[in-house]
Amino acid sequence: MRPFFMAFIFAGVIALAPQANAAPGAVRCGKLLDVRSGKLLTDQVIVFDAAGVVTSVGPAGSPLAAGGVTIVDLSSGTCIPGLIDVHTHITADPSDGGYRGLGVSVPEETVRGVKNARATLRAGFTTIRNVGATDYTDVAVRDGVNAGEIEGPRMLVSGPPLGITGGHCDDNLLPYEFHRRAEGVADGPWPARAKVRETVKYGADVIKVCASGGVLSKGDLPGTPQYTLEELQAIAEEAHKLGRKVAAHAHGTQSIKDAIRAGIDSVEHSSLIDDEGIALAKQHGTYLVFDIYNDDFILQEGAKVGMLPESIEKEKKVGRLQRENFRKAWQAGAKIAFGTDAGVYPHGDNAKQFAKMVEWGMKPVDAIQAATVKAADLMGWADKVGTLEPGHFADVIAVSGDPTSDVKVLESVQFVMKGGVVVKNQLAGK
Ligand SMILES: [Zn+2]
């Protein structure tokens, strides 16, 4: 029985493994967006080795274009580097809103993560930073992807987010007698440091902390501070000592400034940031992540998927201000990375945020840079992903049409390659 079982598992791994077909190769792009310069180059060839790493990029027909390798012909398409979403909840689904989430087991959440990782990759997002999951479900999904057992993007994951008792990242749905407390709750600088250590012990690549109240939690307000400056400083120092960056959920004006002053690496949501907060972010080089698409989803679909009435009311107060402050921060020159809060809305729709970013002040190429070079920089992966150049992974996506004039074409990505392996190709034969 056992050898048969082992053989079965092994065959399954081979069939699913994204790396199974890795071989040297090349992609010929009708157009290629150089995301550093924002220039659209014509008729380029990207060559990669058996490890799925780019060895050269240059005009087709030049000596750079290696002979003897299989070339994927995308001469009808526009290539860009694989997209990056720095704020996802890969194991959460919008159908888990409010009290419905209590019925989702930890194993079930992991299964959802497997489904969502595939949808995310196929939508053109070859890298994500996951900032918040129940227990360590996102660690399991990351490890499954890295082992080639399941299909999904490259992932940095946080595991459970840190938060105060009764705060946005606690679980406040049940009455006292259930003694329910989310696994990331820690009050006070030293317990918070211990929680950082515990989270790293169980596999976190990045620390997520809830600095202020939130929208989709019960009994708190987005503008209200939760962690103190002292607690945030302890978390940032402990995480950095252990080689981890920190992402702070902060809608509220004060919490945004506290997070930046504490040395946290990115402020998530940033909804109620003021001029002083923007100036501080610039001064400290802190990335701001504005999830400005999901407001539409929460207001249109939230009630249907079980979100609490108080959450819908909170979103009504915060959503528009967040978009206005996104424009302000961008015009002031703050660093902005592309993060969407996918999981609040369906995974795979991540690219819908590009049009919102353009509607609220960015040029299409700015929005694409936020989801490539800048996102890679925030993640600490600028030497691996975010641009197509020698030494970086051959993570290539392609669309028909020009995303620098119509960013909505990114909502229907037609070709996805991760590390030199084709995941999806709807451009072939055109
Ligand atoms: Zn989130």
JSON list of C-alpha atoms and ligand atoms in Angstrom, two decimals, residues 87 89 131 208 269 341, ligand 1:
[
{"chain": "A", "resi": 87, "resn": "HIS", "atom": "CA", "xyz": [-1.32, 43.56, -0.14]},
{"chain": "A", "resi": 89, "resn": "HIS", "atom": "CA", "xyz": [-5.14, 37.93, 1.72]},
{"chain": "A", "resi": 131, "resn": "VAL", "atom": "CA", "xyz": [-0.30, 40.46, 4.77]},
{"chain": "A", "resi": 208, "resn": "LYS", "atom": "CA", "xyz": [1.94, 42.64, 9.56]},
{"chain": "A", "resi": 269, "resn": "HIS", "atom": "CA", "xyz": [-4.58, 51.72, 3.39]},
{"chain": "A", "resi": 341, "resn": "ASP", "atom": "CA", "xyz": [-6.48, 43.91, -0.31]},
{"chain": "B", "resi": 1, "resn": "ZN", "atom": "ZN", "xyz": [-5.71, 43.79, 4.30]}
]
